mmCIF file of C-alpha atoms in Angstrom:
data_model
loop_
_atom_site.group_PDB
_atom_site.id
_atom_site.type_symbol
_atom_site.label_atom_id
_atom_site.label_comp_id
_atom_site.label_asym_id
_atom_site.label_seq_id
_atom_site.Cartn_x
_atom_site.Cartn_y
_atom_site.Cartn_z
ATOM 1 C CA GLY P 1 1.880 -6.801 5.524
ATOM 2 C CA ASP P 2 2.350 -3.096 4.969
ATOM 3 C CA SER P 3 5.632 -1.961 3.443
ATOM 4 C CA VAL P 4 7.397 1.039 1.941
ATOM 5 C CA THR P 5 9.997 0.906 -0.806
ATOM 6 C CA GLN P 6 12.158 3.904 -1.555
ATOM 7 C CA MET P 7 15.010 4.430 -3.949
ATOM 8 C CA GLU P 8 18.396 3.259 -2.888
ATOM 9 C CA GLY P 9 20.972 5.838 -1.995
ATOM 10 C CA PRO P 10 23.201 7.520 -1.611
ATOM 11 C CA VAL P 11 22.159 10.331 -3.910
ATOM 12 C CA THR P 12 24.625 13.111 -4.693
ATOM 13 C CA LEU P 13 23.518 16.257 -6.505
ATOM 14 C CA SER P 14 24.928 19.663 -7.236
ATOM 15 C CA GLU P 15 23.373 22.706 -5.627
ATOM 16 C CA GLU P 16 20.281 23.990 -7.475
ATOM 17 C CA ALA P 17 19.666 20.617 -9.142
ATOM 18 C CA PHE P 18 16.206 19.033 -9.306
ATOM 19 C CA LEU P 19 15.551 16.293 -6.786
ATOM 20 C CA THR P 20 13.285 13.267 -6.958
ATOM 21 C CA ILE P 21 13.308 10.492 -4.383
ATOM 22 C CA ASN P 22 10.919 7.707 -5.327
ATOM 23 C CA CYS P 23 8.651 6.032 -2.795
ATOM 24 C CA THR P 24 6.043 3.345 -3.338
ATOM 25 C CA TYR P 25 3.984 1.470 -0.805
ATOM 26 C CA THR P 26 1.815 -1.566 -0.233
ATOM 27 C CA ALA P 27 -0.869 -1.352 2.402
ATOM 28 C CA THR P 28 -3.760 -3.468 3.618
ATOM 29 C CA GLY P 29 -5.908 -0.419 4.267
ATOM 30 C CA TYR P 30 -6.020 3.274 3.401
ATOM 31 C CA PRO P 31 -2.742 4.787 4.610
ATOM 32 C CA SER P 32 -1.625 8.270 5.476
ATOM 33 C CA LEU P 33 1.779 9.005 3.952
ATOM 34 C CA PHE P 34 4.764 10.894 5.330
ATOM 35 C CA TRP P 35 8.258 12.037 4.534
ATOM 36 C CA TYR P 36 10.610 12.352 7.500
ATOM 37 C CA VAL P 37 14.079 13.889 7.369
ATOM 38 C CA GLN P 38 17.066 13.310 9.623
ATOM 39 C CA TYR P 39 19.725 16.007 9.515
ATOM 40 C CA PRO P 40 23.211 15.107 10.776
ATOM 41 C CA GLY P 41 23.262 14.708 14.556
ATOM 42 C CA GLU P 42 19.527 15.281 14.932
ATOM 43 C CA GLY P 43 16.368 13.234 15.344
ATOM 44 C CA LEU P 44 13.745 12.512 12.733
ATOM 45 C CA GLN P 45 11.579 15.467 11.763
ATOM 46 C CA LEU P 46 8.334 15.365 9.871
ATOM 47 C CA LEU P 47 8.910 17.055 6.533
ATOM 48 C CA LEU P 48 5.464 16.706 4.981
ATOM 49 C CA LYS P 49 2.406 14.487 4.932
ATOM 50 C CA ALA P 50 -0.704 13.612 2.935
ATOM 51 C CA THR P 51 -3.730 11.846 4.328
ATOM 52 C CA LYS P 52 -5.836 11.037 1.258
ATOM 53 C CA ALA P 53 -5.520 10.390 -2.443
ATOM 54 C CA ASP P 54 -4.441 13.352 -4.611
ATOM 55 C CA ASP P 55 -3.408 15.382 -1.557
ATOM 56 C CA LYS P 56 -0.148 17.256 -1.996
ATOM 57 C CA GLY P 57 2.079 17.740 1.021
ATOM 58 C CA SER P 58 4.606 20.557 0.909
ATOM 59 C CA ASN P 59 7.199 22.142 3.162
ATOM 60 C CA LYS P 60 10.539 23.957 2.752
ATOM 61 C CA GLY P 61 10.248 23.751 -1.026
ATOM 62 C CA PHE P 62 9.682 19.990 -0.978
ATOM 63 C CA GLU P 63 6.497 18.457 -2.389
ATOM 64 C CA ALA P 64 4.955 15.009 -2.618
ATOM 65 C CA THR P 65 1.595 13.953 -4.061
ATOM 66 C CA TYR P 66 -0.389 10.960 -2.785
ATOM 67 C CA ARG P 67 -1.035 8.823 -5.883
ATOM 68 C CA LYS P 68 -3.381 5.996 -5.027
ATOM 69 C CA GLU P 69 -3.461 4.588 -8.570
ATOM 70 C CA THR P 70 0.301 4.067 -8.578
ATOM 71 C CA THR P 71 0.653 3.625 -4.793
ATOM 72 C CA SER P 72 3.375 6.253 -4.793
ATOM 73 C CA PHE P 73 4.464 9.307 -2.817
ATOM 74 C CA HIS P 74 7.564 10.616 -4.569
ATOM 75 C CA LEU P 75 9.475 13.490 -2.962
ATOM 76 C CA GLU P 76 10.511 16.400 -5.204
ATOM 77 C CA LYS P 77 12.289 19.710 -4.909
ATOM 78 C CA GLY P 78 12.998 22.067 -7.745
ATOM 79 C CA SER P 79 16.310 23.485 -6.543
ATOM 80 C CA VAL P 80 18.230 21.799 -3.746
ATOM 81 C CA GLN P 81 20.595 23.510 -1.344
ATOM 82 C CA VAL P 82 23.595 22.279 0.608
ATOM 83 C CA SER P 83 21.454 22.504 3.757
ATOM 84 C CA ASP P 84 19.146 19.804 2.332
ATOM 85 C CA SER P 85 21.849 17.197 2.846
ATOM 86 C CA ALA P 86 20.242 14.615 5.124
ATOM 87 C CA VAL P 87 18.647 11.169 5.212
ATOM 88 C CA TYR P 88 15.052 11.079 3.957
ATOM 89 C CA PHE P 89 12.550 8.424 5.034
ATOM 90 C CA CYS P 90 9.209 7.658 3.440
ATOM 91 C CA ALA P 91 6.625 6.225 5.835
ATOM 92 C CA LEU P 92 2.966 5.297 6.211
ATOM 93 C CA ILE P 93 0.389 4.798 8.935
ATOM 94 C CA ILE P 94 -2.785 2.766 8.659
ATOM 95 C CA ARG P 95 -5.276 4.317 10.999
ATOM 96 C CA ASN P 96 -6.585 1.459 13.116
ATOM 97 C CA PHE P 97 -7.839 2.607 16.468
ATOM 98 C CA GLY P 98 -5.108 1.948 18.940
ATOM 99 C CA ASN P 99 -2.585 0.881 16.315
ATOM 100 C CA GLU P 100 -0.547 3.895 15.329
ATOM 101 C CA LYS P 101 2.789 2.505 14.250
ATOM 102 C CA LEU P 102 4.730 4.081 11.420
ATOM 103 C CA THR P 103 6.060 1.780 8.716
ATOM 104 C CA PHE P 104 9.238 3.203 7.184
ATOM 105 C CA GLY P 105 11.317 2.711 4.084
ATOM 106 C CA THR P 106 15.056 2.131 4.267
ATOM 107 C CA GLY P 107 15.969 5.801 3.961
ATOM 108 C CA THR P 108 17.806 7.680 1.209
ATOM 109 C CA ARG P 109 20.958 9.603 2.045
ATOM 110 C CA LEU P 110 21.138 12.845 0.058
ATOM 111 C CA THR P 111 24.331 14.858 -0.295
ATOM 112 C CA ILE P 112 24.323 18.240 -2.020
ATOM 113 C CA ILE P 113 27.670 19.580 -3.196
ATOM 114 C CA PRO P 114 28.276 23.310 -3.756
ATOM 115 C CA GLU B 1 8.954 23.469 24.924
ATOM 116 C CA ALA B 2 11.498 20.696 25.223
ATOM 117 C CA GLY B 3 11.431 17.993 22.591
ATOM 118 C CA VAL B 4 11.802 14.265 23.017
ATOM 119 C CA THR B 5 15.078 13.465 24.723
ATOM 120 C CA GLN B 6 16.972 10.194 24.831
ATOM 121 C CA PHE B 7 19.847 9.013 26.971
ATOM 122 C CA PRO B 8 22.541 7.984 26.372
ATOM 123 C CA SER B 9 23.299 9.229 22.890
ATOM 124 C CA HIS B 10 25.730 6.395 22.341
ATOM 125 C CA SER B 11 26.408 3.159 24.217
ATOM 126 C CA VAL B 12 29.075 0.565 23.555
ATOM 127 C CA ILE B 13 28.714 -2.712 25.433
ATOM 128 C CA GLU B 14 29.982 -6.256 25.151
ATOM 129 C CA LYS B 15 27.857 -9.173 24.147
ATOM 130 C CA GLY B 16 26.048 -10.580 27.154
ATOM 131 C CA GLN B 17 25.937 -7.304 29.064
ATOM 132 C CA THR B 18 22.838 -5.321 29.933
ATOM 133 C CA VAL B 19 21.953 -1.861 28.658
ATOM 134 C CA THR B 20 19.078 0.432 29.559
ATOM 135 C CA LEU B 21 17.960 3.183 27.241
ATOM 136 C CA ARG B 22 15.838 6.049 28.455
ATOM 137 C CA CYS B 23 13.322 8.243 26.674
ATOM 138 C CA ASP B 24 11.633 11.385 27.988
ATOM 139 C CA PRO B 25 8.652 12.308 25.812
ATOM 140 C CA ILE B 26 7.240 15.748 25.281
ATOM 141 C CA SER B 27 5.331 16.797 28.379
ATOM 142 C CA GLY B 28 1.657 15.914 28.111
ATOM 143 C CA HIS B 29 2.065 13.337 25.359
ATOM 144 C CA ASP B 30 0.298 10.142 26.365
ATOM 145 C CA ASN B 31 1.619 8.135 23.425
ATOM 146 C CA LEU B 32 5.179 6.923 23.424
ATOM 147 C CA TYR B 33 6.781 4.745 20.743
ATOM 148 C CA TRP B 34 10.052 2.884 20.384
ATOM 149 C CA TYR B 35 11.591 2.200 16.974
ATOM 150 C CA ARG B 36 14.891 0.720 15.861
ATOM 151 C CA ARG B 37 17.084 1.085 12.794
ATOM 152 C CA VAL B 38 19.555 -1.741 12.291
ATOM 153 C CA MET B 39 22.539 -1.584 9.912
ATOM 154 C CA GLY B 40 21.171 1.136 7.658
ATOM 155 C CA LYS B 41 17.948 -0.748 7.028
ATOM 156 C CA GLU B 42 14.432 0.524 7.523
ATOM 157 C CA ILE B 43 13.311 1.948 10.827
ATOM 158 C CA LYS B 44 11.155 -0.695 12.492
ATOM 159 C CA PHE B 45 8.463 -0.300 15.107
ATOM 160 C CA LEU B 46 9.089 -1.965 18.447
ATOM 161 C CA LEU B 47 6.229 -0.956 20.711
ATOM 162 C CA HIS B 48 3.664 1.682 21.647
ATOM 163 C CA PHE B 49 2.641 2.896 25.102
ATOM 164 C CA VAL B 50 -0.528 4.782 25.900
ATOM 165 C CA LYS B 51 0.266 6.339 29.237
ATOM 166 C CA GLU B 52 1.713 3.459 31.249
ATOM 167 C CA SER B 53 -0.009 0.671 29.301
ATOM 168 C CA LYS B 54 1.485 -1.270 26.412
ATOM 169 C CA GLN B 55 -0.901 -0.707 23.507
ATOM 170 C CA ASP B 56 1.067 -2.679 20.930
ATOM 171 C CA GLU B 57 4.298 -4.610 21.468
ATOM 172 C CA SER B 58 4.138 -6.639 18.275
ATOM 173 C CA GLY B 59 7.519 -5.347 17.093
ATOM 174 C CA MET B 60 9.558 -6.451 20.104
ATOM 175 C CA PRO B 61 12.068 -8.934 18.679
ATOM 176 C CA ASN B 62 12.284 -11.324 21.653
ATOM 177 C CA ASN B 63 12.112 -11.578 25.415
ATOM 178 C CA ARG B 64 15.571 -10.083 25.866
ATOM 179 C CA PHE B 65 13.903 -6.712 25.374
ATOM 180 C CA LEU B 66 11.864 -5.192 28.197
ATOM 181 C CA ALA B 67 10.150 -1.818 27.980
ATOM 182 C CA GLU B 68 8.563 0.019 30.857
ATOM 183 C CA ARG B 69 6.821 3.313 31.367
ATOM 184 C CA THR B 70 6.152 3.719 35.031
ATOM 185 C CA GLY B 71 3.760 6.534 35.860
ATOM 186 C CA GLY B 72 3.144 7.254 32.211
ATOM 187 C CA THR B 73 6.046 9.666 31.897
ATOM 188 C CA TYR B 74 9.506 8.558 30.809
ATOM 189 C CA SER B 75 10.179 5.119 29.392
ATOM 190 C CA THR B 76 13.084 2.700 29.576
ATOM 191 C CA LEU B 77 14.071 -0.039 27.171
ATOM 192 C CA LYS B 78 16.313 -2.705 28.644
ATOM 193 C CA VAL B 79 18.237 -5.224 26.588
ATOM 194 C CA GLN B 80 19.417 -8.204 28.627
ATOM 195 C CA PRO B 81 21.596 -9.953 27.603
ATOM 196 C CA ALA B 82 22.666 -7.959 24.563
ATOM 197 C CA GLU B 83 23.575 -9.751 21.341
ATOM 198 C CA LEU B 84 25.554 -8.521 18.337
ATOM 199 C CA GLU B 85 22.420 -8.200 16.210
ATOM 200 C CA ASP B 86 20.963 -5.709 18.689
ATOM 201 C CA SER B 87 23.361 -3.032 17.436
ATOM 202 C CA GLY B 88 21.607 -0.119 15.801
ATOM 203 C CA VAL B 89 19.948 3.192 16.507
ATOM 204 C CA TYR B 90 16.986 3.175 18.877
ATOM 205 C CA PHE B 91 14.503 5.992 18.396
ATOM 206 C CA CYS B 92 11.790 7.136 20.725
ATOM 207 C CA ALA B 93 8.806 9.195 19.628
ATOM 208 C CA SER B 94 5.783 10.706 21.320
ATOM 209 C CA SER B 95 2.457 12.119 20.225
ATOM 210 C CA GLN B 96 -0.606 13.705 21.762
ATOM 211 C CA ASP B 97 -2.925 11.414 19.818
ATOM 212 C CA ILE B 98 -6.497 11.185 20.983
ATOM 213 C CA PRO B 99 -7.782 7.603 20.577
ATOM 214 C CA GLY B 100 -11.070 7.199 18.833
ATOM 215 C CA THR B 101 -10.551 10.009 16.350
ATOM 216 C CA TYR B 102 -9.548 9.863 12.710
ATOM 217 C CA PHE B 103 -7.005 12.665 13.008
ATOM 218 C CA ILE B 104 -3.439 11.400 13.013
ATOM 219 C CA TYR B 105 -1.195 13.444 15.266
ATOM 220 C CA GLU B 106 2.454 13.912 14.406
ATOM 221 C CA GLN B 107 4.937 11.662 16.133
ATOM 222 C CA TYR B 108 7.858 13.717 17.423
ATOM 223 C CA PHE B 109 11.137 11.856 17.449
ATOM 224 C CA GLY B 110 14.155 12.049 19.688
ATOM 225 C CA PRO B 111 17.736 12.056 18.378
ATOM 226 C CA GLY B 112 18.142 8.343 18.987
ATOM 227 C CA THR B 113 20.539 6.190 20.982
ATOM 228 C CA ARG B 114 23.237 4.460 18.986
ATOM 229 C CA LEU B 115 23.863 1.039 20.540
ATOM 230 C CA THR B 116 26.973 -0.887 19.593
ATOM 231 C CA VAL B 117 27.349 -4.449 20.859
ATOM 232 C CA THR B 118 30.842 -5.880 20.449
#
């Protein structure tokens, strides 16, 4: 079946450090890929997405590139802030008319210290 | 515009009791989804409504779980009787997806209901 594997947390970084959270996937079809973020006390929010190979999703300084050859969608940010502290989830959808479920990874808790 | 809301935010019940979770999707969203995150593991799909019909319930763990969406608006998820392994965070999401198209619409998530079964 379809699955998403992301790096184990928790991850603790100093403010302004470079961030990478690894995500790889296995899929029976051609997936669309997503990063969701959950800030403390809030629901999941879509951070960015990519729908085909070599697409780059970006938002709030975060980027991820859809790499079909390595089945990866790693999340990066050049300079993290304390406000980026949250849990990050990598996810995919296989478009199959009527079947729209998201398949998630386990989540990576990120803590940024001043 | 109001987002997806869920009630209660937290529920603590004893094993064997019944709990009903409620989700109010974004107005006008025909698609409603339930997901669950257990013990810090991955978020897993439970089921998908299109309006009042169950489109996909392949993720429902067993017949102790019953989901309804009367009138195609809000949805309830009942767990009866609750077991210890049902503890976790239950998320609801909605989208305006139009079936039959290749465009994938964003699923908007609620804050979740944290269920603790003791």
